[in-house]
Structures are given as C-alpha cells and as structure tokens.
Short mmCIF file of C-alpha atoms and ligand atoms in Angstrom, two decimals:
data_model
loop_
_atom_site.label_atom_id
_atom_site.label_comp_id
_atom_site.label_asym_id
_atom_site.label_seq_id
_atom_site.Cartn_x
_atom_site.Cartn_y
_atom_site.Cartn_z
CA UNK A 1 107.27 61.35 119.91
CA UNK A 2 109.55 58.98 118.05
CA UNK A 3 112.22 60.07 115.60
CA UNK A 4 110.13 59.88 112.46
CA UNK A 5 107.64 62.31 113.95
CA UNK A 6 110.04 65.20 113.57
CA UNK A 7 111.71 66.25 110.35
CA UNK A 8 113.95 69.02 109.15
CA UNK A 9 113.57 70.79 105.82
CA UNK A 10 116.34 73.26 105.01
CA UNK A 11 116.66 75.41 108.15
CA UNK A 12 113.31 74.55 109.77
CA UNK A 13 112.08 71.87 112.15
CA UNK A 14 108.64 70.36 111.72
CA UNK A 15 106.64 67.85 113.70
CA UNK A 16 104.01 65.38 112.59
CA UNK A 17 100.57 66.95 112.46
CA UNK A 18 98.36 64.63 110.36
CA UNK A 19 98.97 61.04 109.38
CA UNK A 20 98.22 59.65 105.90
CA UNK A 21 95.08 58.08 107.25
CA UNK A 22 93.79 61.29 108.80
CA UNK A 23 94.41 63.16 105.56
CA UNK A 24 92.64 60.51 103.50
CA UNK A 25 89.62 60.67 105.78
CA UNK A 26 89.41 64.43 105.20
CA UNK A 27 89.72 63.90 101.42
CA UNK A 28 86.93 61.30 101.51
CA UNK A 29 84.71 63.66 103.49
CA UNK A 30 85.01 66.37 100.80
CA UNK A 31 84.57 63.88 97.96
CA UNK A 32 81.48 62.39 99.61
CA UNK A 33 79.83 65.77 100.14
CA UNK A 34 80.49 66.91 96.58
CA UNK A 35 79.40 63.58 95.12
CA UNK A 36 76.06 63.89 96.90
CA UNK A 37 75.51 67.35 95.40
CA UNK A 38 76.74 66.68 91.83
CA UNK A 39 75.91 63.07 91.05
CA UNK A 40 73.37 64.11 88.39
CA UNK A 41 75.76 66.14 86.25
CA UNK A 42 79.36 66.10 85.06
CA UNK A 43 81.22 68.77 87.03
CA UNK A 44 84.66 70.11 86.15
CA UNK A 45 87.12 69.99 89.00
CA UNK A 46 89.83 72.63 88.76
CA UNK A 47 92.91 71.97 90.86
CA UNK A 48 95.08 74.88 91.93
CA UNK A 49 98.74 74.17 91.28
CA UNK A 50 101.19 73.46 92.66
CA UNK A 51 100.01 72.57 96.15
CA UNK A 52 96.75 70.78 95.29
CA UNK A 53 98.11 68.03 93.03
CA UNK A 54 98.08 65.30 95.69
CA UNK A 55 94.69 66.33 96.97
CA UNK A 56 93.26 66.35 93.44
CA UNK A 57 94.66 62.89 92.79
CA UNK A 58 93.23 61.31 95.95
CA UNK A 59 90.01 63.27 95.58
CA UNK A 60 89.40 61.91 92.09
CA UNK A 61 90.13 58.37 93.21
CA UNK A 62 87.38 58.81 95.77
CA UNK A 63 84.88 60.58 93.51
CA UNK A 64 82.56 57.87 92.19
CA UNK A 65 80.64 59.67 89.38
CA UNK A 66 81.51 61.05 85.92
CA UNK A 67 83.61 64.20 86.10
CA UNK A 68 86.35 66.15 84.31
CA UNK A 69 89.54 67.61 85.70
CA UNK A 70 91.66 70.61 84.84
CA UNK A 71 94.21 72.87 86.56
CA UNK A 72 95.01 76.52 87.04
CA UNK A 73 98.22 78.04 88.25
CA UNK A 74 98.52 81.51 89.70
CA UNK A 75 101.83 83.31 89.75
CA UNK A 76 103.34 83.22 93.21
CA UNK A 77 102.67 86.91 93.58
CA UNK A 78 103.49 88.28 97.00
CA UNK A 79 103.46 92.04 96.95
CA UNK A 80 102.82 94.31 99.87
CA UNK A 81 99.17 94.67 98.97
CA UNK A 82 96.92 92.93 96.53
CA UNK A 83 96.59 95.00 93.38
CA UNK A 84 93.54 93.12 92.19
CA UNK A 85 95.50 92.07 89.13
CA UNK A 86 95.50 88.32 88.69
CA UNK A 87 98.51 86.84 87.05
CA UNK A 88 98.10 83.32 85.80
CA UNK A 89 100.62 80.87 84.50
CA UNK A 90 98.00 78.34 83.52
CA UNK A 91 94.65 79.82 82.67
CA UNK A 92 90.99 78.93 83.17
CA UNK A 93 89.94 75.92 81.05
CA UNK A 94 88.08 76.98 77.91
CA UNK A 95 85.17 74.50 77.95
CA UNK A 96 83.53 75.70 81.12
CA UNK A 97 80.66 77.75 79.82
CA UNK A 98 77.39 76.58 81.35
CA UNK A 99 79.17 73.97 83.46
CA UNK A 100 79.53 73.47 87.20
CA UNK A 101 83.07 74.31 88.29
CA UNK A 102 84.47 73.22 91.62
CA UNK A 103 87.84 74.60 92.61
CA UNK A 104 90.06 72.16 94.49
CA UNK A 105 92.48 73.99 96.79
CA UNK A 106 94.94 72.40 99.16
CA UNK A 107 94.64 75.11 101.81
CA UNK A 108 92.78 78.34 102.46
CA UNK A 109 94.22 80.74 105.00
CA UNK A 110 93.66 84.50 104.80
CA UNK A 111 91.75 84.12 101.54
CA UNK A 112 94.10 86.20 99.41
CA UNK A 113 94.64 83.50 96.78
CA UNK A 114 90.98 82.63 96.87
CA UNK A 115 90.08 86.23 96.11
CA UNK A 116 92.31 86.06 93.05
CA UNK A 117 90.71 82.80 91.98
CA UNK A 118 87.19 84.16 92.32
CA UNK A 119 88.30 87.17 90.30
CA UNK A 120 89.81 84.89 87.68
CA UNK A 121 86.50 83.08 87.16
CA UNK A 122 84.33 86.17 87.51
CA UNK A 123 84.31 86.81 83.76
CA UNK A 124 83.33 83.28 82.84
CA UNK A 125 79.82 82.07 82.22
CA UNK A 126 79.73 79.06 84.46
CA UNK A 127 76.53 77.52 85.71
CA UNK A 128 77.79 77.12 89.19
CA UNK A 129 81.06 77.98 90.97
CA UNK A 130 82.12 76.35 94.25
CA UNK A 131 85.22 76.18 96.36
CA UNK A 132 86.49 73.03 98.05
CA UNK A 133 89.61 73.08 100.19
CA UNK A 134 91.26 70.18 101.94
CA UNK A 135 92.53 72.38 104.79
CA UNK A 136 90.89 75.53 106.09
CA UNK A 137 92.50 77.97 108.53
CA UNK A 138 89.16 79.37 109.63
CA UNK A 139 90.67 81.55 112.39
CA UNK A 140 92.59 83.72 109.95
CA UNK A 141 90.23 83.60 107.00
CA UNK A 142 88.91 87.09 106.34
CA UNK A 143 87.52 86.76 102.83
CA UNK A 144 83.94 87.43 101.87
CA UNK A 145 83.47 84.19 99.99
CA UNK A 146 81.96 81.27 101.90
CA UNK A 147 84.04 78.10 101.69
CA UNK A 148 81.58 75.59 100.25
CA UNK A 149 83.40 72.38 101.17
CA UNK A 150 86.42 71.67 103.35
CA UNK A 151 88.14 68.56 104.63
CA UNK A 152 89.15 69.90 108.03
CA UNK A 153 89.71 73.11 109.92
CA UNK A 154 93.29 73.53 111.12
CA UNK A 155 95.01 76.05 113.42
CA UNK A 156 97.05 78.90 111.97
CA UNK A 157 100.43 77.24 111.85
CA UNK A 158 102.66 76.78 108.84
CA UNK A 159 102.32 73.25 107.44
CA UNK A 160 104.21 71.20 104.90
CA UNK A 161 103.73 67.85 103.14
CA UNK A 162 101.06 66.21 100.98
CA UNK A 163 101.62 68.73 98.18
CA UNK A 164 102.37 71.70 100.44
CA UNK A 165 105.90 73.06 100.41
CA UNK A 166 108.46 74.93 102.41
CA UNK A 167 110.69 76.73 99.88
CA UNK A 168 109.47 74.23 97.25
CA UNK A 169 110.55 71.21 99.31
CA UNK A 170 108.42 68.74 101.27
CA UNK A 171 105.64 68.37 98.71
CA UNK A 172 106.42 64.65 98.42
CA UNK A 173 105.79 63.87 102.10
CA UNK A 174 102.85 61.54 102.64
CA UNK A 175 101.92 63.06 106.00
CA UNK A 176 101.47 66.71 106.97
CA UNK A 177 103.94 68.36 109.34
CA UNK A 178 103.60 71.51 111.38
CA UNK A 179 106.39 74.02 111.92
CA UNK A 180 108.08 74.08 115.28
CA UNK A 181 108.53 77.75 116.15
CA UNK A 182 110.65 77.32 119.23
CA UNK A 183 113.75 78.54 117.38
CA UNK A 184 112.18 81.78 116.30
CA UNK A 185 113.39 85.23 117.38
CA UNK A 186 110.98 88.15 117.28
CA UNK A 187 112.27 91.61 118.10
CA UNK A 188 110.79 95.04 118.51
CA UNK A 189 113.17 97.87 117.63
CA UNK A 190 112.16 100.79 119.74
CA UNK A 191 113.20 104.42 119.62
CA UNK A 192 112.32 107.90 118.46
CA UNK A 193 112.21 108.87 114.79
CA UNK A 194 115.77 109.06 113.51
CA UNK A 195 117.18 106.71 116.15
CA UNK A 196 118.42 104.35 113.43
CA UNK A 197 115.84 101.59 113.69
CA UNK A 198 115.52 101.11 109.94
CA UNK A 199 119.27 101.14 109.35
CA UNK A 200 119.96 98.65 112.12
CA UNK A 201 117.05 96.42 111.10
CA UNK A 202 118.67 96.22 107.65
CA UNK A 203 121.83 94.70 109.17
CA UNK A 204 120.13 92.53 111.78
CA UNK A 205 117.77 90.91 109.30
CA UNK A 206 120.75 89.65 107.31
CA UNK A 207 122.73 88.56 110.32
CA UNK A 208 119.87 86.65 112.00
CA UNK A 209 117.81 85.73 108.93
CA UNK A 210 114.75 87.70 110.06
CA UNK A 211 111.95 89.39 108.21
CA UNK A 212 111.96 93.18 108.67
CA UNK A 213 108.55 94.84 108.91
CA UNK A 214 108.59 98.63 109.01
CA UNK A 215 105.06 100.02 109.31
CA UNK A 216 106.32 103.40 108.07
CA UNK A 217 107.76 101.74 104.93
CA UNK A 218 104.52 99.84 104.29
CA UNK A 219 102.53 103.07 104.58
CA UNK A 220 104.93 104.88 102.24
CA UNK A 221 104.70 102.05 99.71
CA UNK A 222 100.92 102.29 99.80
CA UNK A 223 100.99 106.06 99.42
CA UNK A 224 103.31 105.75 96.44
CA UNK A 225 100.94 103.25 94.82
CA UNK A 226 97.91 105.30 95.78
CA UNK A 227 96.09 102.40 97.42
CA UNK A 228 93.12 102.89 99.75
CA UNK A 229 95.38 102.27 102.72
CA UNK A 230 97.82 104.87 101.42
CA UNK A 231 95.10 107.46 100.95
CA UNK A 232 93.92 106.81 104.48
CA UNK A 233 97.37 107.08 106.06
CA UNK A 234 98.63 110.06 104.09
CA UNK A 235 96.87 112.88 105.93
CA UNK A 236 98.12 111.61 109.30
CA UNK A 237 101.67 111.01 108.13
CA UNK A 238 101.89 114.39 106.44
CA UNK A 239 101.25 116.06 109.77
CA UNK A 240 103.50 113.71 111.72
CA UNK A 241 100.52 112.25 113.58
CA UNK A 242 100.10 108.55 114.18
CA UNK A 243 97.83 106.62 111.83
CA UNK A 244 94.82 105.22 113.79
CA UNK A 245 95.47 101.96 115.64
CA UNK A 246 92.76 100.00 113.88
CA UNK A 247 94.30 100.63 110.47
CA UNK A 248 97.87 100.02 111.59
CA UNK A 249 97.14 96.86 113.54
CA UNK A 250 95.28 95.15 110.72
CA UNK A 251 98.02 96.10 108.27
CA UNK A 252 100.68 94.68 110.57
CA UNK A 253 98.81 91.39 110.94
CA UNK A 254 98.58 91.18 107.20
CA UNK A 255 102.33 91.63 106.82
CA UNK A 256 103.03 88.86 109.34
CA UNK A 257 100.53 86.53 107.63
CA UNK A 258 102.29 87.05 104.32
CA UNK A 259 105.47 85.53 105.76
CA UNK A 260 104.48 82.22 107.31
CA UNK A 261 107.93 80.79 106.70
CA UNK A 262 109.92 83.53 108.46
CA UNK A 263 112.45 82.50 111.10
CA UNK A 264 111.46 85.58 113.05
CA UNK A 265 110.51 89.22 112.66
CA UNK A 266 111.98 92.62 113.39
CA UNK A 267 109.15 95.01 114.09
CA UNK A 268 110.35 98.51 113.29
CA UNK A 269 108.04 101.39 114.13
CA UNK A 270 105.46 99.06 115.62
CA UNK A 271 104.03 98.99 118.25
CA UNK A 272 103.73 102.71 118.88
CA UNK A 273 100.79 102.70 121.30
CA UNK A 274 99.72 100.50 124.19
CA UNK A 275 96.74 99.27 122.15
CA UNK A 276 99.14 98.19 119.39
CA UNK A 277 101.43 96.41 121.87
CA UNK A 278 98.51 94.54 123.39
CA UNK A 279 97.14 93.62 119.97
CA UNK A 280 100.59 92.37 118.93
CA UNK A 281 100.89 90.17 122.02
CA UNK A 282 97.44 88.67 121.47
CA UNK A 283 98.04 88.13 117.79
CA UNK A 284 101.41 86.44 118.30
CA UNK A 285 100.00 84.37 121.13
CA UNK A 286 97.31 83.03 118.81
CA UNK A 287 100.08 81.84 116.49
CA UNK A 288 102.16 80.29 119.24
CA UNK A 289 104.70 83.06 118.84
CA UNK A 290 105.95 85.84 121.13
CA UNK A 291 108.17 88.88 121.35
CA UNK A 292 111.55 87.87 122.72
CA UNK A 293 112.99 91.34 123.23
CA UNK A 294 112.26 95.00 122.75
CA UNK A 295 115.48 96.91 122.17
CA UNK A 296 115.52 100.69 122.41
CA UNK A 297 118.05 102.79 120.51
CA UNK A 298 118.69 105.80 122.71
CA UNK A 299 119.82 109.24 121.54
CA UNK A 300 119.18 112.87 122.49
CA UNK A 301 116.44 114.83 120.72
CA UNK A 302 118.73 117.49 119.28
CA UNK A 303 120.97 114.89 117.62
CA UNK A 304 117.92 113.12 116.22
CA UNK A 305 116.39 116.30 114.84
CA UNK A 306 119.63 117.07 113.00
CA UNK A 307 119.80 113.51 111.64
CA UNK A 308 116.22 113.70 110.40
CA UNK A 309 116.68 117.08 108.71
CA UNK A 310 119.83 115.71 107.07
CA UNK A 311 117.96 112.56 105.92
CA UNK A 312 115.09 114.73 104.64
CA UNK A 313 117.45 116.40 102.16
CA UNK A 314 118.06 113.12 100.35
CA UNK A 315 115.07 110.88 101.20
CA UNK A 316 112.43 113.28 99.93
CA UNK A 317 110.28 112.44 102.96
CA UNK A 318 108.25 115.55 103.66
CA UNK A 319 107.88 114.60 107.32
CA UNK A 320 111.69 114.76 107.63
CA UNK A 321 112.01 118.21 106.10
CA UNK A 322 110.08 120.39 108.47
CA UNK A 323 111.20 120.88 112.07
CA UNK A 324 107.64 121.58 113.16
CA UNK A 325 106.49 118.14 111.88
CA UNK A 326 109.50 116.45 113.43
CA UNK A 327 108.72 118.02 116.81
CA UNK A 328 105.13 116.80 116.47
CA UNK A 329 106.38 113.26 115.81
CA UNK A 330 108.48 113.50 118.98
CA UNK A 331 105.44 114.77 120.86
CA UNK A 332 103.41 111.79 119.60
CA UNK A 333 106.27 109.53 120.67
CA UNK A 334 106.50 111.00 124.18
CA UNK A 335 102.78 110.80 124.75
CA UNK A 336 101.84 107.53 123.09
CA UNK A 337 104.94 105.42 122.49
CA UNK A 338 107.22 106.13 125.47
CA UNK A 339 104.82 104.38 127.93
CA UNK A 340 105.57 101.10 126.11
CA UNK A 341 108.92 101.03 127.89
CA UNK A 342 107.04 100.13 131.09
CA UNK A 343 104.83 97.69 129.22
CA UNK A 344 107.85 95.67 128.07
CA UNK A 345 109.79 96.18 131.32
CA UNK A 346 106.90 94.56 133.16
CA UNK A 347 107.39 91.53 130.89
CA UNK A 348 111.17 91.57 131.52
CA UNK A 349 111.83 92.14 127.81
CA UNK A 350 113.05 95.72 127.64
CA UNK A 351 116.69 96.41 126.71
CA UNK A 352 118.36 99.73 126.10
CA UNK A 353 121.25 100.36 123.74
CA UNK A 354 123.25 103.53 123.10
CA UNK A 355 122.23 104.67 119.62
CA UNK A 356 125.12 107.09 119.14
CA UNK A 357 128.23 105.89 117.37
CA UNK A 358 129.29 104.09 114.19
CA UNK A 359 126.61 102.02 112.53
CA UNK A 360 128.70 98.85 112.97
CA UNK A 361 129.37 99.58 116.59
CA UNK A 362 125.64 99.95 117.24
CA UNK A 363 124.88 96.69 115.39
CA UNK A 364 127.39 95.04 117.74
CA UNK A 365 125.61 96.44 120.80
CA UNK A 366 122.28 95.13 119.51
CA UNK A 367 123.78 91.74 118.66
CA UNK A 368 125.06 91.37 122.21
CA UNK A 369 121.50 91.61 123.46
CA UNK A 370 120.13 89.28 120.78
CA UNK A 371 122.81 86.67 121.39
CA UNK A 372 121.74 86.34 125.01
CA UNK A 373 118.14 85.50 124.05
CA UNK A 374 117.21 81.87 124.33
P1 AMP B 1 108.40 105.93 110.44
O1 AMP B 1 108.87 105.61 109.08
O2 AMP B 1 108.45 104.75 111.37
O3 AMP B 1 109.06 107.15 111.02
O4 AMP B 1 106.84 106.30 110.31
C1 AMP B 1 106.40 107.40 109.55
C2 AMP B 1 104.94 107.73 109.86
O5 AMP B 1 104.13 106.59 109.56
C3 AMP B 1 104.64 108.04 111.31
O6 AMP B 1 104.91 109.40 111.63
C4 AMP B 1 103.16 107.71 111.39
O7 AMP B 1 102.38 108.72 110.78
C5 AMP B 1 103.06 106.47 110.49
N1 AMP B 1 103.27 105.24 111.28
C6 AMP B 1 104.29 104.34 111.16
N2 AMP B 1 104.17 103.34 112.05
C7 AMP B 1 103.05 103.61 112.77
C8 AMP B 1 102.39 102.96 113.84
N3 AMP B 1 102.87 101.83 114.38
N4 AMP B 1 101.25 103.51 114.32
C9 AMP B 1 100.74 104.64 113.78
N5 AMP B 1 101.33 105.32 112.80
C10 AMP B 1 102.47 104.81 112.27
#
C-alpha cells in the first residue's frame, strides 16, 4: 500500500477501501435500476442528510429522466434504546401526496435510522415508498424493511469519506476509507458483584479513551424507562438471577453497534456465562475485533457483601439491599460466571488484580496490566 492509501482523522487510522471509480460504479448501478423502474413518472428523491449529500449529487447526475429532489435530516439521536420517537431537523417535503418517493441513504447498517425514516413517512399519503442505499451492511442489518435498491454490500467495518464522517470530519474525501482497528483495546472487567468493576471502569474509560458498557446499567436504564427489554429483565434482576443469555447477548451486540467509532470497549458485567463469552468472541471476530484481556478484581465474599449492603443504602438498588438476594447473586456467579476464568486462561488472557485498597491504588494495578497489552 502506498502512503496515500492510509490516512489519519483525529485519533484514528483508516485505509483505502473504495476508489472514486468503484464508488461511481455503485452509484450508476443504483441510478440505472431506479431509472428502469420510474422512467414513466416523476419521482421525488429524498436524500438523508448529512451523509448522503455526495451520493445524491452523483446519483442525480446519472439519473436520466425527469425527477425532483428534496432532503430530510434526522436528529443525531443515540439513546440506549430507540423510543420510537422520531426527531427531525428538516422534515418530510410537503408536496409528496400521491407521488413516488425514493429515499436516498448513504449507508444502511443495523437499520435503526431506516426504521425512523419509515416511521417518519408512515403518516404520509405517498403512492409508493422505496429505499435506496449506496452502501449496505447486510450482515448486521436486522430491520424488517427490505432494502429496495443498493449500490454494494460492504462488511461491518466503520467507514469514512464520500459524505460519511468520523466525528464530522472526512466527508470531503473522494474515496471511502475503512477503519484500522489494530490500535483498539477491548477489556472484560471480571469479578463478583461489589468488586468495584463499575467504579474502576469509570476511571479506565477516561484514562484509555474507551467506551464503557455495563449490562447491569443498560438493564436498569430500560427498567426505569419501562421498555419491553426492561419489563423482561426486571423479574430476573429483582431476584438476583441472571437475565437469559439470548436477551443479554442481543442487547450487548446492540450497544457495541451503537459505537462504531469507539477506540475500544470495557465490558463490565458481561460475559457472565460461557454462552455469553463464546457469543462475544464470535461477534467480535466478525468485526475484526477481539478481547485483549480479562481482568478480575478479587475480594472476599464477606467484604463484598458489606460493600453491597452499604451501596444499597444510597443507590436504591433493591438487589443490593437484601442479603438473601446478594447471596443468590454470588451463587449465580459461582455456578455460571466463575468457569469463565478457565475460558480466558485457555486463551492466555486472564489477569487477576487485588480488588481491596484505595480506588486509585486499584486503578494503578489495573493500568499496569493494560499497559503491557500490545
Ligand atoms: P450488575 O449491575 O452487573 O450487578 O447486574 C445487575 C443484574 O443485572 C444482575 O444480577 C442480572 O440480573 C442482570 N445482568 C447484568 N449483566 C448480566 C449478564 N451479562 N447476564 C445476565 N444477567 C445480567
């Protein structure tokens, strides 16, 4: 690869993925397919800002028949779960009744934005509603809507250029570049309830610029907002039982997908079963990522129980207030989570750190392990 094939934007390295010519061929493919279907009417193309502006421009230059163009802009909403509420900054055009509308998207990945778009147009009286996307991450797409037209399928890697940004930069690049993940650090913080995983993750995420994902926190957020996921998890959490793997694994994947730009992740409270650990390995592998280290915070049960009861007085967490529930959480840990030590030891990734001491001192012990990772 020569020098111009790799670029740096802010803190991230990217390498050339698609040349201008390859992109233009994909644009022409979409334009040709749509032209064949719509040559007898005047469709309205609706570009989705900001990312699609370059695609819309080249698309129109290659669309040979009469047409109109308009744009929508969704707010860059990124909550923990989709609320179903669509926030728009630039709304649906007002002359679309009875017309054929074709959405022009730059990229479709999990389908979250698409779902919002479909919702946005669901109250309009259009003759015909279609979706065209230049890029399509078919492996991660889990929406119900069929993608009507796409330029090319691409693997699930973060891309930038040709309208697509990393932290708002890179939209002006003529080619498309793919992130180079070799500088990433992904950690699993391991340990019993009360070991200090959440506290330490809070410090480590700042120090190493990582994204902290606590499955317990995501569940609590969903319970607080009374989402379907929250309702499902509540009965298990109230008893101190683990939430079923299927639910937890798909939620975790979702959280990772929401952060394609992260420099790495701290997984806190996940994995907690062998099935979760295996699912995590497979999932990361499919994204060209991996776990670099699993670090256990060690402390004796009696100390942890006292810590949890103390925390329960201020946190309001019902599972921290009742010794019976705490003991059940430990039982779940011993039976289902403890075997993961061997799982990660077999991969040469398991590290143990003394979890008793000052918070800063413990952060230091963890940092020593992290600093040795390549
Ligand atoms: P935590 O905040 O990590 O102590 O988690 C609180 C509760 O959330 C646990 O007792 C479980 O009921 C549920 N939970 C959190 N993470 C997981 C997981 N990885 N698998 C299953 N249940 C989980």
